[in-house]
Short mmCIF file of C-alpha atoms in Angstrom, two decimals:
data_model
loop_
_atom_site.label_atom_id
_atom_site.label_comp_id
_atom_site.label_asym_id
_atom_site.label_seq_id
_atom_site.Cartn_x
_atom_site.Cartn_y
_atom_site.Cartn_z
CA MET A 270 -12.76 -22.17 -23.88
CA ALA A 271 -9.69 -23.20 -25.93
CA ASP A 272 -8.50 -26.90 -26.09
CA GLN A 273 -5.35 -26.15 -25.25
CA ASN A 274 -3.21 -25.17 -22.21
CA GLN A 275 -2.23 -21.05 -22.43
CA LEU A 276 1.00 -19.73 -21.69
CA LEU A 277 0.52 -16.04 -20.12
CA GLU A 278 3.65 -14.27 -18.70
CA PHE A 279 3.86 -10.71 -16.30
CA THR A 280 5.56 -8.57 -14.75
CA VAL A 281 5.63 -7.36 -11.42
CA ASP A 282 5.00 -3.87 -10.76
CA GLU A 283 5.45 -3.60 -6.79
CA SER A 284 7.18 -5.92 -4.20
CA GLY A 285 5.43 -7.96 -1.06
CA GLU A 286 2.72 -9.30 -3.24
CA ARG A 287 2.20 -13.25 -2.73
CA LEU A 288 2.05 -14.81 -6.08
CA ASP A 289 -1.52 -16.11 -5.20
CA ARG A 290 -3.16 -13.00 -5.32
CA PHE A 291 -0.90 -11.83 -7.63
CA LEU A 292 -2.32 -13.93 -10.15
CA VAL A 293 -6.05 -13.87 -9.12
CA GLU A 294 -5.48 -9.94 -9.42
CA GLN A 295 -4.44 -10.73 -13.14
CA LEU A 296 -7.17 -13.20 -14.13
CA SER A 297 -10.22 -11.77 -13.10
CA ASP A 298 -12.51 -14.63 -13.91
CA VAL A 299 -10.84 -17.29 -11.55
CA SER A 300 -11.07 -18.03 -7.83
CA ARG A 301 -7.84 -17.60 -5.48
CA ALA A 302 -8.53 -21.57 -5.37
CA GLU A 303 -8.29 -22.21 -8.53
CA VAL A 304 -5.14 -20.51 -8.51
CA GLN A 305 -3.59 -22.00 -5.23
CA ARG A 306 -4.69 -25.22 -7.22
CA TRP A 307 -2.73 -24.85 -10.41
CA LEU A 308 0.35 -23.50 -8.32
CA LYS A 309 0.24 -27.31 -6.80
CA GLU A 310 0.20 -28.46 -10.09
CA GLY A 311 3.56 -26.90 -10.68
CA ARG A 312 2.01 -24.55 -13.53
CA ALA A 313 3.49 -21.25 -12.61
CA THR A 314 7.37 -19.86 -12.08
CA VAL A 315 9.20 -16.60 -11.07
CA GLY A 316 12.36 -15.73 -12.77
CA GLY A 317 12.36 -19.04 -14.77
CA LYS A 318 11.88 -21.13 -11.39
CA LEU A 319 8.94 -23.13 -10.10
CA ALA A 320 7.11 -21.29 -7.44
CA LYS A 321 4.81 -21.78 -4.90
CA ALA A 322 1.56 -19.71 -4.05
CA SER A 323 3.31 -18.21 -0.44
CA GLN A 324 6.28 -17.02 -2.61
CA LYS A 325 6.51 -13.13 -1.50
CA LEU A 326 7.06 -11.65 -5.50
CA ALA A 327 9.82 -8.79 -6.02
CA ALA A 328 9.27 -5.72 -8.78
CA ASP A 329 10.00 -6.47 -12.21
CA ASP A 330 9.96 -10.10 -11.35
CA ILE A 331 8.74 -12.43 -14.00
CA VAL A 332 5.90 -14.69 -13.44
CA THR A 333 4.93 -17.44 -16.17
CA LEU A 334 1.55 -19.23 -16.05
CA LEU A 335 0.71 -22.12 -18.15
CA ARG A 336 -3.08 -21.94 -17.65
CA PRO A 337 -5.49 -25.21 -18.70
CA PRO A 338 -8.92 -24.40 -20.37
CA THR A 339 -11.04 -23.55 -18.19
CA VAL A 340 -14.10 -23.33 -20.45
CA ALA A 341 -14.69 -27.02 -22.40
CA ALA A 342 -17.32 -25.56 -24.84
CA VAL A 343 -16.43 -23.61 -28.40
CA ILE A 344 -16.82 -19.98 -28.16
CA ALA A 345 -19.60 -19.44 -30.88
CA ALA A 346 -19.72 -15.93 -33.46
CA GLU A 347 -22.25 -14.28 -32.45
CA ASP A 348 -23.78 -12.08 -34.81
CA ILE A 349 -23.81 -8.68 -32.14
CA PRO A 350 -23.61 -4.94 -33.22
CA LEU A 351 -20.53 -3.12 -32.56
CA GLU A 352 -19.32 0.14 -32.82
CA VAL A 353 -16.50 0.87 -34.48
CA LEU A 354 -14.81 3.76 -33.16
CA TYR A 355 -11.51 3.80 -35.44
CA GLU A 356 -10.12 0.71 -37.63
CA ASP A 357 -6.86 0.13 -39.86
CA GLY A 358 -4.74 -2.64 -41.04
CA ASP A 359 -3.26 -3.50 -37.70
CA LEU A 360 -6.03 -2.90 -34.67
CA LEU A 361 -9.53 -2.22 -34.38
CA VAL A 362 -11.04 0.28 -31.75
CA VAL A 363 -14.63 -0.18 -30.38
CA ASN A 364 -17.14 1.46 -28.11
CA LYS A 365 -17.70 -1.39 -25.31
CA PRO A 366 -21.27 -0.75 -24.33
CA ALA A 367 -21.73 -1.08 -20.44
CA GLY A 368 -23.22 -4.89 -19.39
CA MET A 369 -21.24 -6.33 -22.36
CA VAL A 370 -18.84 -9.15 -20.80
CA THR A 371 -15.41 -8.81 -23.02
CA HIS A 372 -14.04 -12.21 -22.65
CA PRO A 373 -16.34 -15.56 -22.05
CA ALA A 374 -15.89 -17.40 -18.64
CA PRO A 375 -17.65 -19.48 -16.83
CA GLY A 376 -21.01 -19.29 -16.33
CA GLN A 377 -21.01 -16.30 -19.55
CA THR A 378 -20.14 -17.63 -22.88
CA SER A 379 -22.00 -16.19 -24.82
CA GLY A 380 -23.09 -12.41 -25.66
CA THR A 381 -19.58 -10.95 -25.27
CA LEU A 382 -16.91 -9.14 -27.08
CA VAL A 383 -15.12 -11.88 -28.12
CA ASN A 384 -18.50 -13.67 -29.58
CA ALA A 385 -18.83 -10.39 -31.46
CA LEU A 386 -15.44 -9.95 -32.67
CA LEU A 387 -15.12 -13.88 -34.23
CA ALA A 388 -18.64 -13.21 -36.25
CA ARG A 389 -17.50 -9.85 -37.12
CA ASP A 390 -14.58 -11.46 -38.35
CA PRO A 391 -13.65 -15.52 -37.86
CA GLN A 392 -9.42 -14.80 -37.98
CA GLN A 393 -9.45 -13.03 -35.24
CA ALA A 394 -9.67 -16.48 -33.51
CA ALA A 395 -5.92 -16.51 -34.72
CA VAL A 396 -4.65 -13.11 -32.88
CA GLY A 397 -3.90 -14.69 -29.22
CA GLY A 398 -6.19 -17.73 -29.56
CA PRO A 399 -10.55 -17.60 -30.00
CA GLU A 400 -10.64 -16.94 -26.18
CA ARG A 401 -8.89 -13.24 -26.93
CA ALA A 402 -10.01 -12.88 -30.51
CA GLY A 403 -7.19 -10.02 -30.46
CA ILE A 404 -8.68 -8.01 -27.77
CA VAL A 405 -5.40 -6.37 -25.48
CA HIS A 406 -7.03 -5.10 -22.45
CA ARG A 407 -10.44 -5.29 -20.61
CA LEU A 408 -13.22 -2.86 -19.49
CA ASP A 409 -15.48 -4.27 -16.43
CA ARG A 410 -18.99 -5.75 -17.70
CA ASP A 411 -20.38 -2.31 -16.24
CA THR A 412 -17.95 -0.13 -17.26
CA SER A 413 -18.33 1.92 -21.32
CA GLY A 414 -15.79 2.82 -23.56
CA ALA A 415 -12.72 2.22 -25.98
CA LEU A 416 -11.57 -1.38 -26.12
CA VAL A 417 -8.31 -2.17 -28.54
CA VAL A 418 -8.15 -4.66 -30.36
CA ALA A 419 -5.50 -6.30 -32.33
CA LYS A 420 -6.04 -7.44 -35.92
CA THR A 421 -2.75 -9.37 -36.43
CA PRO A 422 -0.58 -11.88 -34.34
CA ASP A 423 2.49 -8.85 -34.79
CA ALA A 424 0.12 -6.15 -33.73
CA PHE A 425 -0.74 -8.23 -30.84
CA ARG A 426 2.24 -8.65 -29.24
CA HIS A 427 3.32 -5.25 -29.76
CA LEU A 428 0.08 -3.52 -28.10
CA LYS A 429 0.10 -5.55 -24.86
CA GLY A 430 3.70 -4.98 -24.84
CA GLN A 431 2.53 -1.36 -24.83
CA PHE A 432 -0.17 -1.98 -22.25
CA LYS A 433 2.08 -3.70 -19.42
CA ARG A 434 4.43 -1.54 -19.75
CA ARG A 435 2.10 1.62 -19.12
CA GLN A 436 2.56 3.27 -22.46
CA VAL A 437 -0.73 3.70 -22.23
CA ASP A 438 -3.13 6.56 -21.18
CA LYS A 439 -6.37 5.48 -19.92
CA THR A 440 -8.70 8.31 -18.90
CA TYR A 441 -12.29 7.36 -17.47
CA LEU A 442 -15.85 9.40 -16.59
CA THR A 443 -17.55 8.54 -13.72
CA LEU A 444 -20.86 9.92 -12.01
CA VAL A 445 -20.64 10.18 -7.70
CA GLU A 446 -22.73 10.63 -5.31
CA GLY A 447 -22.59 13.90 -3.20
CA LEU A 448 -20.67 17.51 -3.78
CA VAL A 449 -16.83 16.68 -4.53
CA GLU A 450 -15.84 20.20 -3.44
CA VAL A 451 -11.88 20.01 -4.33
CA LEU A 452 -11.96 20.70 -8.30
CA GLU A 453 -9.01 18.16 -8.57
CA GLY A 454 -6.36 16.46 -6.80
CA ARG A 455 -4.50 13.01 -6.00
CA ILE A 456 -5.56 9.97 -4.22
CA GLU A 457 -3.42 7.92 -2.83
CA ALA A 458 -4.66 4.53 -0.71
CA PRO A 459 -3.78 0.83 -0.78
CA ILE A 460 -5.95 -1.81 -1.24
CA ALA A 461 -6.95 -5.40 -1.93
CA ARG A 462 -9.46 -7.67 -1.84
CA ASP A 463 -11.45 -7.46 1.11
CA PRO A 464 -10.80 -10.48 3.66
CA ARG A 465 -14.45 -10.31 4.45
CA HIS A 466 -16.13 -10.11 0.15
CA ARG A 467 -13.48 -11.77 -1.59
CA LYS A 468 -15.52 -10.49 -4.76
CA ARG A 469 -14.51 -6.77 -3.90
CA MET A 470 -12.31 -4.48 -3.03
CA THR A 471 -11.27 -2.23 -0.26
CA VAL A 472 -8.84 0.15 1.15
CA ILE A 473 -6.92 -2.10 3.48
CA SER A 474 -3.04 -1.03 5.00
CA GLU A 475 -0.20 -1.88 3.39
CA GLN A 476 0.64 -4.52 6.38
CA ARG A 477 -2.67 -6.58 6.01
CA GLY A 478 -1.51 -6.82 1.86
CA GLY A 479 -2.93 -3.88 0.50
CA ARG A 480 -1.06 -2.19 -2.52
CA ARG A 481 -0.20 1.25 -3.54
CA SER A 482 -3.04 3.11 -5.61
CA VAL A 483 -2.37 6.33 -6.83
CA THR A 484 -5.77 8.26 -9.01
CA ALA A 485 -6.10 11.66 -10.00
CA PHE A 486 -8.82 13.51 -10.53
CA ARG A 487 -10.38 16.52 -11.61
CA VAL A 488 -14.40 17.92 -11.50
CA VAL A 489 -16.19 17.68 -15.07
CA ASN A 490 -19.30 18.69 -13.93
CA ILE A 491 -21.94 19.15 -10.49
CA TYR A 492 -25.71 18.20 -11.00
CA ARG A 493 -28.32 19.05 -8.71
CA SER A 494 -30.58 15.84 -7.71
CA SER A 495 -33.86 15.16 -5.66
CA VAL A 496 -32.69 10.99 -5.59
CA SER A 497 -29.03 11.16 -4.44
CA GLN A 498 -28.74 9.18 -0.60
CA ARG A 499 -25.41 11.52 0.38
CA GLY A 500 -26.88 14.97 -0.35
CA ASP A 501 -28.67 17.04 -3.35
CA HIS A 502 -25.37 16.22 -5.61
CA PHE A 503 -23.86 14.21 -8.30
CA THR A 504 -20.27 14.80 -9.39
CA LEU A 505 -19.20 14.12 -12.28
CA LEU A 506 -15.23 13.25 -12.66
CA GLU A 507 -12.47 12.50 -15.16
CA VAL A 508 -10.32 9.80 -13.52
CA ASP A 509 -7.11 8.82 -14.85
CA LEU A 510 -5.21 5.18 -13.27
CA LEU A 511 -1.56 6.36 -12.66
CA THR A 512 -1.93 2.75 -10.90
CA GLY A 513 -3.59 -0.22 -12.10
CA ARG A 514 -5.29 -2.09 -9.59
CA THR A 515 -8.48 -4.07 -9.83
CA HIS A 516 -11.26 -1.64 -9.43
CA GLN A 517 -9.31 0.67 -8.58
CA ILE A 518 -11.87 3.91 -9.37
CA ARG A 519 -14.84 2.01 -7.16
CA VAL A 520 -13.03 1.86 -4.75
#
């Protein structure tokens, strides 16, 4: 990615999680082994003090990480069409299509939203670094929707702060197999990485490292179908994430 170290800062929401697991959740494009190597190199602090991978975090702890370059290649500008939903002098909102990766990562250095933004305006490389190009949050590859991009360093800093402080409301539409008979409600369950499949998240007890997750949902529509394996219905839900866990909606 970039040819310089990147200083990242995170605020911890809840107590009890190990530092290495916390950082893996924050950095979706790196493995736990890679994070642990960085921690052994002394690249992370908690509250201004060097911290080990096994350190348990407390709510409101400030975690800083000096992230090394992860992709040596220069990020190329690529003329990829973007649907612009809103734009002013400070920010840009684009409709990210399903199938597009937000940021370049090892094995995926082209065809991303960052590549498209750099082609649209090369000055975006100065907003959060070329690997960010002003993007202040992300959506998974298979998720489409509105994505906010800062156009100036000041806007980048302020918008990142708003997302960190949960001052931004995020609503999703998701189609699920089966008939959801409860018209609206909340799902509360601790989730964490599946110990048998590290790339998956699953419901797991807090004693085994699960983190509290809360999801509010409302039924928007119900469709009949002959292809569902869980009955003859699909249900369209409007979902609000009251916590921000990795793959929370999918779980």
